[in-house]
Short mmCIF file of C-alpha atoms in Angstrom, two decimals:
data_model
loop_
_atom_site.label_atom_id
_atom_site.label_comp_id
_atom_site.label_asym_id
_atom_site.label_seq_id
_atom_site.Cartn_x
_atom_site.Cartn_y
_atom_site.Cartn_z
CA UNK A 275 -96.53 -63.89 3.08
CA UNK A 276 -100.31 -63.54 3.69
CA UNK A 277 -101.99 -66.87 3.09
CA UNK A 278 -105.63 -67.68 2.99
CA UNK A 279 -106.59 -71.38 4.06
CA UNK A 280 -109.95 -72.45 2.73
CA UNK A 281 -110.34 -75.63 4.78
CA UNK A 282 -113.04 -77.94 3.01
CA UNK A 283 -116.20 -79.47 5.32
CA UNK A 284 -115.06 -82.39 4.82
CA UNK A 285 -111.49 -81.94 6.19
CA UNK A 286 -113.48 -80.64 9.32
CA UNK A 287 -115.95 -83.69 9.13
CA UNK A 288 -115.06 -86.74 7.28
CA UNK A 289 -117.74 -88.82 5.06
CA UNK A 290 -119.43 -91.31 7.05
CA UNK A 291 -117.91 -89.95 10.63
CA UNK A 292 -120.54 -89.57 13.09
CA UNK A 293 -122.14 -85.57 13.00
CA UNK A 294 -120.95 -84.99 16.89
CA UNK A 295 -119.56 -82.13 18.21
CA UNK A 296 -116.39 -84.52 19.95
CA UNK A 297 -115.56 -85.83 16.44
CA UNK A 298 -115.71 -82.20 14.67
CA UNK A 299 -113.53 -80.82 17.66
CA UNK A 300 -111.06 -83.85 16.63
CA UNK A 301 -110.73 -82.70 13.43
CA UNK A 302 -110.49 -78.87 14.16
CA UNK A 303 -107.53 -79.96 16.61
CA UNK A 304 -105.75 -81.72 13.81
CA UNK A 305 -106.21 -78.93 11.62
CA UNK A 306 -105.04 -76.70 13.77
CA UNK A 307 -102.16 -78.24 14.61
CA UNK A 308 -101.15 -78.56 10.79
CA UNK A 309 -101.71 -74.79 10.51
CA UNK A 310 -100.22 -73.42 13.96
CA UNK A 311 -96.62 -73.68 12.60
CA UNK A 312 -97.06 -71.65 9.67
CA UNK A 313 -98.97 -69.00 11.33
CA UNK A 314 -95.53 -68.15 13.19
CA UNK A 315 -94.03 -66.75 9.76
CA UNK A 316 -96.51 -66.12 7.92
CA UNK A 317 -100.34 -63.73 8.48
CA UNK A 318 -102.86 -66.03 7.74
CA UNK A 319 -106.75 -65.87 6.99
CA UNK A 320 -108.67 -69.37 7.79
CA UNK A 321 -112.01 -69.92 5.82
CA UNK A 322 -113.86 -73.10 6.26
CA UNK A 323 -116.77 -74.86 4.34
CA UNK A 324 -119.92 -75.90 6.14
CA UNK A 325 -121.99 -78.54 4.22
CA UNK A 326 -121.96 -81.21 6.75
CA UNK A 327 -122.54 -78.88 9.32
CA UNK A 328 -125.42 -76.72 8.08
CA UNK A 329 -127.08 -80.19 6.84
CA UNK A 330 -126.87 -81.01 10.23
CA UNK A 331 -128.75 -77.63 11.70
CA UNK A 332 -131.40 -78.08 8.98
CA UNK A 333 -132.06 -81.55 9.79
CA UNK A 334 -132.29 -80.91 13.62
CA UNK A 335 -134.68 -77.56 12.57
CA UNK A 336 -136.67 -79.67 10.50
CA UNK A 337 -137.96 -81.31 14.37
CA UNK A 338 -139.95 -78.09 14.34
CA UNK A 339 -143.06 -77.44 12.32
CA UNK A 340 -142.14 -76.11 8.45
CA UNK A 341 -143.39 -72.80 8.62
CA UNK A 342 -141.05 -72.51 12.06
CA UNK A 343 -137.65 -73.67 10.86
CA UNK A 344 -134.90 -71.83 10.17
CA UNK A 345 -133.39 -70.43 7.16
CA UNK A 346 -130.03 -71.82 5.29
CA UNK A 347 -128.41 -67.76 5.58
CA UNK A 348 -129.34 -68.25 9.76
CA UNK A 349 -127.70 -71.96 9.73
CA UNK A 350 -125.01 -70.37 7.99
CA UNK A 351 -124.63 -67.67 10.36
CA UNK A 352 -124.89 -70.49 13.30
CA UNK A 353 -122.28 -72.97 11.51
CA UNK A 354 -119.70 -69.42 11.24
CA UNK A 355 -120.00 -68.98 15.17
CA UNK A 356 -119.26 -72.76 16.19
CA UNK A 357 -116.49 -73.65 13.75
CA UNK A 358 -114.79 -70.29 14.69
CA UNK A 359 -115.02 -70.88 18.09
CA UNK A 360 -113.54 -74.12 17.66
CA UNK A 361 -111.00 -73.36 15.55
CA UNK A 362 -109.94 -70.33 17.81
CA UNK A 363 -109.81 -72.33 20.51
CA UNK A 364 -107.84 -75.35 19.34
CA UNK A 365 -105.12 -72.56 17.40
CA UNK A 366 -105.10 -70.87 21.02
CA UNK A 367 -103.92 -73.70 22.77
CA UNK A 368 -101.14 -74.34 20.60
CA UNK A 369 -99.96 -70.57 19.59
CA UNK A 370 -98.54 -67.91 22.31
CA UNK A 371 -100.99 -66.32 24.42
CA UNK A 372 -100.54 -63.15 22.71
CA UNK A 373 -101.61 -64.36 19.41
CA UNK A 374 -105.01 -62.85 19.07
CA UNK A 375 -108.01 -64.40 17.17
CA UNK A 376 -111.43 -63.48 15.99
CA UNK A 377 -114.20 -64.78 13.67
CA UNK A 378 -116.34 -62.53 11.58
CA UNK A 379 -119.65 -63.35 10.86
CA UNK A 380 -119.51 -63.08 6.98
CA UNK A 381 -122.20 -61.70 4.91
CA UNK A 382 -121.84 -62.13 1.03
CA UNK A 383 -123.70 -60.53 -1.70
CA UNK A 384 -125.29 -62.92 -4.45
CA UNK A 385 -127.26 -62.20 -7.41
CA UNK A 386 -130.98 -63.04 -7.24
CA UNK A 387 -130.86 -63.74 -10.89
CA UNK A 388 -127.78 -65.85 -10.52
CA UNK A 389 -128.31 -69.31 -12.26
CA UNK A 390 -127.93 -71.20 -9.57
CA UNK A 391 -131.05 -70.84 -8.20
CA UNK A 392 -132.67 -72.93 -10.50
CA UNK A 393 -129.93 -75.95 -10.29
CA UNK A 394 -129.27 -76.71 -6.88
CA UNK A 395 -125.52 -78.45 -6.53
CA UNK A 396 -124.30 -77.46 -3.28
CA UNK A 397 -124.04 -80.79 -1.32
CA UNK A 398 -126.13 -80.05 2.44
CA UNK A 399 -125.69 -82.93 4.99
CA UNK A 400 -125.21 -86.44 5.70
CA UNK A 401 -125.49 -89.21 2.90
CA UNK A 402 -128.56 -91.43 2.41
CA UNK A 403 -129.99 -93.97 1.21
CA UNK A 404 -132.11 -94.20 -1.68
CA UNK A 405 -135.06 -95.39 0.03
CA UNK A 406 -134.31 -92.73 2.82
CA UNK A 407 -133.62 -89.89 0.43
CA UNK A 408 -136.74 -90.45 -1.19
CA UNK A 409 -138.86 -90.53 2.01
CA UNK A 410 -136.92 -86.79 3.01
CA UNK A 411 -137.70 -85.45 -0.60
CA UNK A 412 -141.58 -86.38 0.12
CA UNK A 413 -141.80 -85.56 3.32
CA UNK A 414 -139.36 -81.86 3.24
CA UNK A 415 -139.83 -81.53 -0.30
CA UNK A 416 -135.77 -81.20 -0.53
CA UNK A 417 -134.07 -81.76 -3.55
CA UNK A 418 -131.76 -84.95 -3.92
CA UNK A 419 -128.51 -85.98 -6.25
CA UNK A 420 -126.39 -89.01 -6.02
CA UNK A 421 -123.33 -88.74 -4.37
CA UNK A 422 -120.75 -91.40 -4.86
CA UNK A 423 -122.85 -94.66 -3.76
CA UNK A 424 -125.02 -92.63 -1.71
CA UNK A 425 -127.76 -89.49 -1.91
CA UNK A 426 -127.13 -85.96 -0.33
CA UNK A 427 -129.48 -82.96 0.11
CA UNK A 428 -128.68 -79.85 -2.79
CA UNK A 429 -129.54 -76.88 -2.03
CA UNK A 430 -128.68 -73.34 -4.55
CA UNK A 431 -125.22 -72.38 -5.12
CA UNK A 432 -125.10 -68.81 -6.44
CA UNK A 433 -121.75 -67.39 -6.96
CA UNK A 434 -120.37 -64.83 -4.69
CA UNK A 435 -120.39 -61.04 -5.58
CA UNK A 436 -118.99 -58.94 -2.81
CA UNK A 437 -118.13 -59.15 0.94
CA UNK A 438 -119.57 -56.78 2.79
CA UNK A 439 -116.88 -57.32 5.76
CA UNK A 440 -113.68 -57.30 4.02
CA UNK A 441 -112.66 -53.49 5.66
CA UNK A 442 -112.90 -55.01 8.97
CA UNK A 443 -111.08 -58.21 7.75
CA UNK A 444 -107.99 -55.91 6.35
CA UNK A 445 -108.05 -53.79 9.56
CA UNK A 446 -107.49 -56.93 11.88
CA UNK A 447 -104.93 -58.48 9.91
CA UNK A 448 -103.42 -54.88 10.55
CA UNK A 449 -102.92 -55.31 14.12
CA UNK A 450 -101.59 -58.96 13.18
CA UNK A 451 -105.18 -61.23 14.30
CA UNK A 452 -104.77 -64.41 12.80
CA UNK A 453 -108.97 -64.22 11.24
CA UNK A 454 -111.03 -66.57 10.63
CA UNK A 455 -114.12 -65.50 8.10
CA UNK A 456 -116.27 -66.49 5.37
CA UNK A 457 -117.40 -69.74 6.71
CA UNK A 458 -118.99 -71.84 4.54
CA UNK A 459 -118.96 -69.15 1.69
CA UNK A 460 -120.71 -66.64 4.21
CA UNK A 461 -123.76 -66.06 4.90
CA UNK A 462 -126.11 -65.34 1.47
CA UNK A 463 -127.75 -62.36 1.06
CA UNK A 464 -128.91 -59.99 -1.89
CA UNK A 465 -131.20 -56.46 -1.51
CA UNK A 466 -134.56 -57.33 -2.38
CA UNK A 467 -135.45 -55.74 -6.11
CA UNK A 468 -137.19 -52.63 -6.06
CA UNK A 469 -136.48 -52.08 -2.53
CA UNK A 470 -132.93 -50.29 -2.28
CA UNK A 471 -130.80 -50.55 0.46
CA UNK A 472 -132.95 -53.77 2.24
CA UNK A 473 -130.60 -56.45 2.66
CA UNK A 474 -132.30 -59.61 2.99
CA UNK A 475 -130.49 -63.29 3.64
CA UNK A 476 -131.45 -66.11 0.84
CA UNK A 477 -132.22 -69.36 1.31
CA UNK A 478 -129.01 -71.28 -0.19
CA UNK A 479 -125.43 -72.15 0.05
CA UNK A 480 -122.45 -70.92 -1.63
CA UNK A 481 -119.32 -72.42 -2.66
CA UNK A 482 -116.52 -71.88 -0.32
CA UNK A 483 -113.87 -72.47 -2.51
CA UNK A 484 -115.20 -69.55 -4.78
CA UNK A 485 -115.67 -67.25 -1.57
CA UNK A 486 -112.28 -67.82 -0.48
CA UNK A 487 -111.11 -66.99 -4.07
CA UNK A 488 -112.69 -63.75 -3.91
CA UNK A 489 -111.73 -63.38 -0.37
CA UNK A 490 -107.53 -63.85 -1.30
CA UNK A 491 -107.96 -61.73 -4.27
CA UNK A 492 -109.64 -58.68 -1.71
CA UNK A 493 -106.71 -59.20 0.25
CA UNK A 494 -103.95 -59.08 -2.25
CA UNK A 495 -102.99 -62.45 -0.76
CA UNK A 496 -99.81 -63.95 -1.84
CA UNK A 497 -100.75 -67.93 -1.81
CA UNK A 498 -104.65 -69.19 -1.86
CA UNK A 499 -104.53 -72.90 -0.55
CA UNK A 500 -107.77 -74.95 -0.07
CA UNK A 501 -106.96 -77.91 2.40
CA UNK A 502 -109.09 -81.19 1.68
CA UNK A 503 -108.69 -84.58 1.94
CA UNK A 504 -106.80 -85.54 -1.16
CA UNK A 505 -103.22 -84.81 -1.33
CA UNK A 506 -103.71 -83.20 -4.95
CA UNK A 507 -105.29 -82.94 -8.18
CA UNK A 508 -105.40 -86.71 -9.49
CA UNK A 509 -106.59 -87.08 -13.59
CA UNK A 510 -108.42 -89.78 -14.74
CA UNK A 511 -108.85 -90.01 -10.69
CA UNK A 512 -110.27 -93.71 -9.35
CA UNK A 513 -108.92 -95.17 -12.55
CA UNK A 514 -105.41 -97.59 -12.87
CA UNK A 515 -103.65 -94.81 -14.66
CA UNK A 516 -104.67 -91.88 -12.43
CA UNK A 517 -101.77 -89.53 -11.82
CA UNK A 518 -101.29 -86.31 -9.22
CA UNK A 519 -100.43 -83.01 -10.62
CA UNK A 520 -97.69 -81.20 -9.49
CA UNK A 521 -97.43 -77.77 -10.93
CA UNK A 522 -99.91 -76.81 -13.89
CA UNK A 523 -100.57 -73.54 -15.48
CA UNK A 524 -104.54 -72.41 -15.42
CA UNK A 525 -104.79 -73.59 -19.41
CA UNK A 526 -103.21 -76.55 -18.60
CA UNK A 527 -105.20 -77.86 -15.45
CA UNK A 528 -108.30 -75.83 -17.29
CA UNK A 529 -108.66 -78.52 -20.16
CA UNK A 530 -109.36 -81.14 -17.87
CA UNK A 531 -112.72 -82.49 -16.82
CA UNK A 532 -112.73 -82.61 -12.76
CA UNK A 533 -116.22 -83.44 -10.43
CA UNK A 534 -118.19 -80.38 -10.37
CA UNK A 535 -119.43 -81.84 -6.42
CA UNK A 536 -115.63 -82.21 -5.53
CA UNK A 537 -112.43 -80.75 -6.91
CA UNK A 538 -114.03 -79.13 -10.10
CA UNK A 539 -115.11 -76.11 -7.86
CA UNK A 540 -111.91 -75.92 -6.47
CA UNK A 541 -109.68 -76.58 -9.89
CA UNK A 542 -111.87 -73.28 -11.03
CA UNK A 543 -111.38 -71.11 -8.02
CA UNK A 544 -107.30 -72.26 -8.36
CA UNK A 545 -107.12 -71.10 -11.95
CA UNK A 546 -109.17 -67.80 -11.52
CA UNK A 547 -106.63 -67.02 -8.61
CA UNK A 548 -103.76 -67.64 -10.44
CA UNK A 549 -105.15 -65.56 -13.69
CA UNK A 550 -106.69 -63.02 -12.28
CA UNK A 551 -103.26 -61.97 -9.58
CA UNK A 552 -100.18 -63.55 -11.20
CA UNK A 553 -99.46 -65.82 -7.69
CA UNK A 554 -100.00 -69.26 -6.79
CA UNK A 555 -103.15 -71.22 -5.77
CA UNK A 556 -102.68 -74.45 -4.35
CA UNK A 557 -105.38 -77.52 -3.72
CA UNK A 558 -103.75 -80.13 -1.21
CA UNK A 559 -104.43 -82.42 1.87
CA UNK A 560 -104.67 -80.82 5.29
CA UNK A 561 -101.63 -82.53 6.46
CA UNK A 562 -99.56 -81.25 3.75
CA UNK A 563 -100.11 -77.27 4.64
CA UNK A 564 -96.57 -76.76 5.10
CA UNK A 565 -95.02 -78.24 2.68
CA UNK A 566 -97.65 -76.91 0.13
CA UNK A 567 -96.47 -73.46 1.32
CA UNK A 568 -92.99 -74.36 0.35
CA UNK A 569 -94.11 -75.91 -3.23
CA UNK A 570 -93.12 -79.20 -1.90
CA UNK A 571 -96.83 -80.98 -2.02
CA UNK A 572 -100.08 -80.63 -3.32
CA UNK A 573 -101.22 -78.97 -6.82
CA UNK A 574 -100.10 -75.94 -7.61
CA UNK A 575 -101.49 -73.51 -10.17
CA UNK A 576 -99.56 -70.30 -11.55
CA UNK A 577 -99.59 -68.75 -14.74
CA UNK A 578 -96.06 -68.35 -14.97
CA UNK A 579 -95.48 -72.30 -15.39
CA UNK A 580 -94.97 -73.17 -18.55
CA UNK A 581 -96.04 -76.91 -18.68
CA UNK A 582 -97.71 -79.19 -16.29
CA UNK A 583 -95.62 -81.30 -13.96
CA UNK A 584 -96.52 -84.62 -11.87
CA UNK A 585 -96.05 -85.62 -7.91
#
């Protein structure tokens, strides 16, 4: 089967773990080492969100004077190179030496009408404090929502229109590269209006889960998993009667209300898979890869199943 692996930020970089290099590198190992063994049956495509990690960038550009920090689509771009290399490197030392690797830089079209310009959702960073949030938004003039107990940075979130790399993408995964792409949703960028053929980057983040979706469709993949830190899709989630889903139809798993800064992004890109190809998306814990590729774990969405089932 071809698989594409949309690994969330925060499997890469759990809330409240220190922003170091050593603890993402952790992470990436254990990753790797719960998708290493399915890589030896099946061609797989890693993509990887970046939130934590382009929060980070921004915060250490923001040392610099305003007018000479860098721009999210350049963070982006940044954040694709180091949690490639990582992830290349920790697959490498657990696959054959003949296994070959490569990261693509990723640059995805967005609409500069798209809706989320004027709403920013996409969570950027570390959490805060009120009192510290507030100082940031003064001082940065970022934008601020609540966050569980805490306050994150938003930044804009517009959906994802085309990837210009997906020929090269398709030609590697000829020659059997295991490829990792689209980090953090890719880099943004739109042609400026009036100005045809300028490609310019933009200054926002968008949703890897909705990427990714794109990216498995482009790729006539047969299974679309996103890896995060839950084991599935919980309703009424946090709550005494909270229950995992199993197997659900996109009808079924559509007519419930999930976070739109969590697993609603994800429940969305799951059911538009499943609609839009006829195969199976599935939304699971890192751990769990290979048993979600057997059906054994995590929630999975097809349209073929006829009513929804619990873990």
């Amino acid at each position: 089967m071809r698989i594409v692996i949309a690994l969330g930020g925060n499997a890469l970089l759990k809330r409240g773990e220190p922003m170091t290099a050593e603890t993402q590198r952790r992470n990436i190992r254990d990753a790797a080492m719960a998708i290493a063994p399915i890589t030896k049956e099946h061609q797989v495509v890693i993509t990887h969100g970046n939130g934590p990690q382009v929060g980070l960038l921004a915060l250490q550009g923001a040392a610099y004077k305003p007018d000479e920090a860098y721009p999210l689509d350049v963070l982006g771009a940044e954040t694709e190179g180091m949690i490639g290399y990582m992830l290349e490197q920790e697959l490498g030392n657990l696959l054959p030496f003949e296994v070959p690797f490569a990261t693509l830089l990723t640059m995805v079209e967005v609409d500069g009408d798209d809706p989320g310009f004027a709403n920013p959702t996409k969570f950027v960073g570390p959490v805060y404090a009120k009192p510290d949030a507030d100082r940031l938004a003064a001082e940065k003039q970022w934008i601020f929502k609540q966050d569980g107990d805490k306050w994150r940075r938003v930044v804009p979130s517009p959906m994802p229109k085309r990837i210009f790399e997906i020929r090269p993408v398709k030609w590697l995964l000829e020659k059997g590269t295991i490829v990792i792409c689209a980090g953090g949703g890719g880099i943004p960028t739109l042609y400026e209006k009036g100005k045809e053929r300028l490609l310019v980057g933009v200054e926002a983040v968008i949703d890897k889960d909705f990427c990714s979706e794109l990216l498995a469709r482009e790729l006539d993949a047969d299974l679309f998993i996103m890896a995060t830190d839950a084991q599935a899709v919980f309703t009424d989630w946090g709550k005494p009667e909270q229950k995992a889903i199993h197997r659900a139809n996109p009808a079924s798993i559509g007519g419930h209300s999930f976070p739109a800064g969590s697993m609603g992004p994800k429940v969305e890109a799951a059911c538009r898979f499943a609609s839009k190809t006829g195969k199976s998306a599935a939304i699971g814990a890192l751990a769990d890869i290979a048993a979600i590729v057997q059906g054994d774990r995590g929630t999975i969405v097809n349209a073929a199943f006829e009513e929804m089932t619990w873990h």
